[in-house]
PDB file of C-alpha atoms and ligand atoms in Angstrom:
ATOM      1  CA  MET J 791      -6.622   6.696  15.075  1.00 53.00           C
ATOM      2  CA  PRO J 792      -5.787   4.183  17.919  1.00 62.00           C
ATOM      3  CA  ASP J 793      -8.209   1.556  16.235  1.00 88.00           C
ATOM      4  CA  CYS J 794      -7.225   1.537  12.699  1.00 98.00           C
ATOM      5  CA  ILE J 795      -5.192  -1.363  11.826  1.00 98.00           C
ATOM      6  CA  PHE J 796      -2.513   0.067   9.701  1.00 98.00           C
ATOM      7  CA  CYS J 797      -1.658   2.818  11.909  1.00 98.00           C
ATOM      8  CA  LYS J 798      -1.172   0.013  14.542  1.00 98.00           C
ATOM      9  CA  ILE J 799       0.669  -1.844  12.068  1.00 98.00           C
ATOM     10  CA  ALA J 800       2.914   1.371  11.145  1.00 98.00           C
ATOM     11  CA  ARG J 801       3.660   1.691  15.011  1.00 97.00           C
ATOM     12  CA  GLY J 802       4.578  -2.015  15.575  1.00 96.00           C
ATOM     13  CA  GLU J 803       1.388  -2.540  17.546  1.00 97.00           C
ATOM     14  CA  ILE J 804       0.543  -5.602  14.704  1.00 96.00           C
ATOM     15  CA  PRO J 805       2.972  -7.937  13.525  1.00 97.00           C
ATOM     16  CA  SER J 806       3.652  -7.467   9.927  1.00 98.00           C
ATOM     17  CA  ALA J 807       5.856  -9.146   6.988  1.00 98.00           C
ATOM     18  CA  LYS J 808       7.486  -5.835   5.997  1.00 98.00           C
ATOM     19  CA  ARG J 809       9.039  -5.151   3.047  1.00 98.00           C
ATOM     20  CA  TYR J 810      10.646  -1.588   3.129  1.00 98.00           C
ATOM     21  CA  GLU J 811       9.939   1.374   6.030  1.00 98.00           C
ATOM     22  CA  ASP J 812      11.393   4.172   6.342  1.00 98.00           C
ATOM     23  CA  GLU J 813       9.853   7.645   8.713  1.00 98.00           C
ATOM     24  CA  ASP J 814       7.316   7.983   6.324  1.00 98.00           C
ATOM     25  CA  VAL J 815       6.302   4.775   4.373  1.00 98.00           C
ATOM     26  CA  ILE J 816       5.950   1.218   5.763  1.00 98.00           C
ATOM     27  CA  ALA J 817       5.366  -1.785   2.893  1.00 98.00           C
ATOM     28  CA  PHE J 818       4.405  -5.013   3.854  1.00 98.00           C
ATOM     29  CA  ASN J 819       3.081  -8.352   2.712  1.00 98.00           C
ATOM     30  CA  ASP J 820      -0.529  -8.621   2.037  1.00 98.00           C
ATOM     31  CA  LEU J 821      -2.547 -11.204   4.468  1.00 98.00           C
ATOM     32  CA  ASN J 822      -4.719 -12.551   1.606  1.00 97.00           C
ATOM     33  CA  PRO J 823      -2.855 -12.285  -1.707  1.00 97.00           C
ATOM     34  CA  GLN J 824      -4.399 -11.900  -4.630  1.00 95.00           C
ATOM     35  CA  SER J 825      -1.274 -12.361  -6.998  1.00 96.00           C
ATOM     36  CA  PRO J 826       2.550 -13.984  -6.224  1.00 96.00           C
ATOM     37  CA  VAL J 827       3.504 -10.528  -4.880  1.00 97.00           C
ATOM     38  CA  HIS J 828       1.144  -8.642  -3.355  1.00 98.00           C
ATOM     39  CA  ILE J 829       2.563  -5.685  -1.368  1.00 98.00           C
ATOM     40  CA  LEU J 830       0.696  -2.875   0.692  1.00 98.00           C
ATOM     41  CA  VAL J 831       2.644   0.501   0.734  1.00 99.00           C
ATOM     42  CA  VAL J 832       1.186   2.715   3.318  1.00 98.00           C
ATOM     43  CA  PRO J 833       1.968   6.045   4.452  1.00 98.00           C
ATOM     44  CA  LYS J 834       2.331   6.196   7.777  1.00 98.00           C
ATOM     45  CA  GLN J 835       0.259   8.984   8.845  1.00 98.00           C
ATOM     46  CA  HIS J 836      -3.228   8.345   9.025  1.00 98.00           C
ATOM     47  CA  ILE J 837      -4.787   9.478   5.228  1.00 98.00           C
ATOM     48  CA  GLU J 838      -8.164   7.909   5.215  1.00 98.00           C
ATOM     49  CA  SER J 839      -8.685   7.478   1.463  1.00 98.00           C
ATOM     50  CA  ALA J 840      -7.144   9.205  -1.923  1.00 98.00           C
ATOM     51  CA  ALA J 841     -10.219  11.443  -1.676  1.00 98.00           C
ATOM     52  CA  ASP J 842      -8.247  12.782   1.713  1.00 98.00           C
ATOM     53  CA  ILE J 843      -4.719  14.020  -0.349  1.00 98.00           C
ATOM     54  CA  THR J 844      -4.117  17.765  -0.102  1.00 98.00           C
ATOM     55  CA  ALA J 845      -1.392  20.147  -0.881  1.00 98.00           C
ATOM     56  CA  ASP J 846      -0.280  19.224   2.678  1.00 98.00           C
ATOM     57  CA  ASN J 847       0.085  15.406   2.452  1.00 98.00           C
ATOM     58  CA  ALA J 848       0.610  14.761  -1.448  1.00 98.00           C
ATOM     59  CA  HIS J 849       4.017  14.461  -1.057  1.00 98.00           C
ATOM     60  CA  LEU J 850       3.709  11.314   1.274  1.00 98.00           C
ATOM     61  CA  ALA J 851       1.359   9.715  -1.689  1.00 98.00           C
ATOM     62  CA  ALA J 852       4.330  10.766  -3.944  1.00 98.00           C
ATOM     63  CA  LYS J 853       6.434   8.788  -1.522  1.00 98.00           C
ATOM     64  CA  CYS J 854       4.395   5.818  -1.840  1.00 98.00           C
ATOM     65  CA  PHE J 855       5.527   5.782  -5.592  1.00 98.00           C
ATOM     66  CA  GLU J 856       9.003   6.072  -4.711  1.00 98.00           C
ATOM     67  CA  VAL J 857       8.894   2.767  -2.855  1.00 98.00           C
ATOM     68  CA  ILE J 858       7.341   1.117  -5.354  1.00 98.00           C
ATOM     69  CA  ALA J 859       9.244   1.911  -7.893  1.00 98.00           C
ATOM     70  CA  LYS J 860      12.247   1.021  -5.092  1.00 98.00           C
ATOM     71  CA  LEU J 861       9.815  -2.920  -4.265  1.00 98.00           C
ATOM     72  CA  ALA J 862       9.778  -2.777  -8.278  1.00 98.00           C
ATOM     73  CA  LYS J 863      13.444  -2.872  -8.534  1.00 98.00           C
ATOM     74  CA  GLU J 864      14.581  -4.914  -5.909  1.00 97.00           C
ATOM     75  CA  ASN J 865      12.107  -7.644  -6.288  1.00 96.00           C
ATOM     76  CA  ASN J 866      13.180  -7.907 -10.514  1.00 96.00           C
ATOM     77  CA  LEU J 867       9.420  -6.642 -11.252  1.00 97.00           C
ATOM     78  CA  GLN J 868      10.743  -5.417 -14.781  1.00 96.00           C
ATOM     79  CA  ASN J 869       8.285  -7.588 -16.498  1.00 96.00           C
ATOM     80  CA  GLY J 870       5.572  -5.151 -14.942  1.00 97.00           C
ATOM     81  CA  PHE J 871       3.360  -4.933 -12.305  1.00 97.00           C
ATOM     82  CA  ARG J 872      -0.073  -3.363 -11.232  1.00 97.00           C
ATOM     83  CA  VAL J 873      -0.724  -0.612  -8.606  1.00 98.00           C
ATOM     84  CA  ILE J 874      -4.102  -0.201  -7.400  1.00 97.00           C
ATOM     85  CA  ASN J 875      -5.951   1.866  -4.713  1.00 98.00           C
ATOM     86  CA  ASN J 876      -9.479   1.100  -3.796  1.00 98.00           C
ATOM     87  CA  CYS J 877     -11.112   4.536  -2.551  1.00 98.00           C
ATOM     88  CA  GLY J 878     -14.006   4.647  -0.549  1.00 98.00           C
ATOM     89  CA  PRO J 879     -17.161   2.184  -0.410  1.00 97.00           C
ATOM     90  CA  ASP J 880     -18.239   2.457  -4.136  1.00 97.00           C
ATOM     91  CA  GLY J 881     -14.084   1.560  -4.612  1.00 97.00           C
ATOM     92  CA  GLY J 882     -14.170  -1.128  -2.459  1.00 97.00           C
ATOM     93  CA  GLN J 883     -12.121   0.071   0.197  1.00 98.00           C
ATOM     94  CA  THR J 884     -12.018  -2.144   3.202  1.00 98.00           C
ATOM     95  CA  VAL J 885      -9.369  -0.168   5.534  1.00 98.00           C
ATOM     96  CA  PRO J 886      -9.823   3.286   5.782  1.00 98.00           C
ATOM     97  CA  HIS J 887      -5.887   4.505   5.611  1.00 98.00           C
ATOM     98  CA  LEU J 888      -4.944   5.052   2.468  1.00 98.00           C
ATOM     99  CA  HIS J 889      -2.730   2.312   0.636  1.00 98.00           C
ATOM    100  CA  PHE J 890      -1.732   1.164  -2.637  1.00 98.00           C
ATOM    101  CA  HIS J 891      -1.901  -2.578  -3.140  1.00 98.00           C
ATOM    102  CA  LEU J 892       0.988  -3.050  -5.419  1.00 98.00           C
ATOM    103  CA  LEU J 893       0.676  -7.077  -7.617  1.00 97.00           C
ATOM    104  CA  ALA J 894       3.124  -8.870  -9.660  1.00 97.00           C
ATOM    105  CA  GLY J 895       4.641 -11.926 -10.562  1.00 96.00           C
ATOM    106  CA  LYS J 896       1.988 -12.959 -12.524  1.00 94.00           C
ATOM    107  CA  LYS J 897       0.410 -12.217 -15.774  1.00 93.00           C
ATOM    108  CA  LEU J 898      -2.501  -9.802 -14.264  1.00 93.00           C
ATOM    109  CA  SER J 899      -6.023 -10.018 -15.702  1.00 90.00           C
ATOM    110  CA  GLU J 900      -7.245  -7.948 -18.096  1.00 83.00           C
ATOM    111  CA  LYS J 901      -7.619  -4.506 -16.969  1.00 75.00           C
ATOM    112  CA  ILE J 902     -10.955  -3.709 -15.024  1.00 70.00           C
ATOM    113  CA  VAL J 903     -11.369   0.104 -16.945  1.00 60.00           C
TER     114      VAL J 903
HETATM  115  P1  LIG O1521      -8.723  -2.513   0.688  1.00 97.52           P
HETATM  116  O1  LIG O1521      -9.915  -3.731   0.548  1.00 97.52           O
HETATM  117  O2  LIG O1521      -8.188  -1.729  -0.773  1.00 97.52           O
HETATM  118  O3  LIG O1521      -9.057  -1.639   1.427  1.00 97.52           O
HETATM  119  O4  LIG O1521      -7.578  -3.398   0.907  1.00 97.52           O
HETATM  120  C1  LIG O1521      -6.713  -3.628   2.467  1.00 97.52           C
HETATM  121  C2  LIG O1521      -6.280  -4.631   1.984  1.00 97.52           C
HETATM  122  O5  LIG O1521      -5.649  -5.075   3.692  1.00 97.52           O
HETATM  123  C3  LIG O1521      -6.760  -6.275   1.932  1.00 97.52           C
HETATM  124  O6  LIG O1521      -6.474  -6.609   0.593  1.00 97.52           O
HETATM  125  C4  LIG O1521      -6.551  -6.888   3.048  1.00 97.52           C
HETATM  126  O7  LIG O1521      -6.461  -8.244   3.032  1.00 97.52           O
HETATM  127  C5  LIG O1521      -5.699  -6.075   3.687  1.00 97.52           C
HETATM  128  N1  LIG O1521      -5.234  -6.423   5.388  1.00 97.52           N
HETATM  129  C6  LIG O1521      -6.203  -6.107   6.220  1.00 97.52           C
HETATM  130  N2  LIG O1521      -5.688  -6.912   7.171  1.00 97.52           N
HETATM  131  C7  LIG O1521      -4.395  -6.917   7.089  1.00 97.52           C
HETATM  132  C8  LIG O1521      -3.146  -7.165   8.188  1.00 97.52           C
HETATM  133  N3  LIG O1521      -3.646  -7.192   9.261  1.00 97.52           N
HETATM  134  N4  LIG O1521      -2.071  -7.615   7.171  1.00 97.52           N
HETATM  135  C9  LIG O1521      -1.510  -7.329   5.771  1.00 97.52           C
HETATM  136  N5  LIG O1521      -2.947  -6.961   5.461  1.00 97.52           N
HETATM  137  C10 LIG O1521      -4.019  -6.862   5.775  1.00 97.52           C
HETATM  138 ZN1  LIG O1522      -4.605   4.991  10.345  1.00 97.52          ZN
END
């Protein structure tokens, strides 16, 4: 997936404000932050969306949540945080590579569901 922006970030071909990296997952600051803390947690493997999670790759989604918990501890988010995944056109997904938004650092608005 050479044209995928998050694949390029994972390969280090596009710069990012990196917050975490291991062999499976990369996390970096969102370019257009919606809260004081707005980190994108992304599996390095190109999985298009949450609709493409299968028994074969579900461990990568689970690992993203391990990283989210780690980032929450490291960034003192004991007051809480919100994790968002936008999936597909109706879900508002704009980058077609699975990612989880970690939002925190202020009292977030009322829930949307
Ligand atoms: P979504 O709309 O859920 O697909 O989220 C995509 C997010 O990626 C948006 O919040 C964008 O601000 C963010 N984004 C797009 N390009 C970059 C980039 N090069 N570095 C960091 N964040 C980006
Ligand atoms: Zn990709």
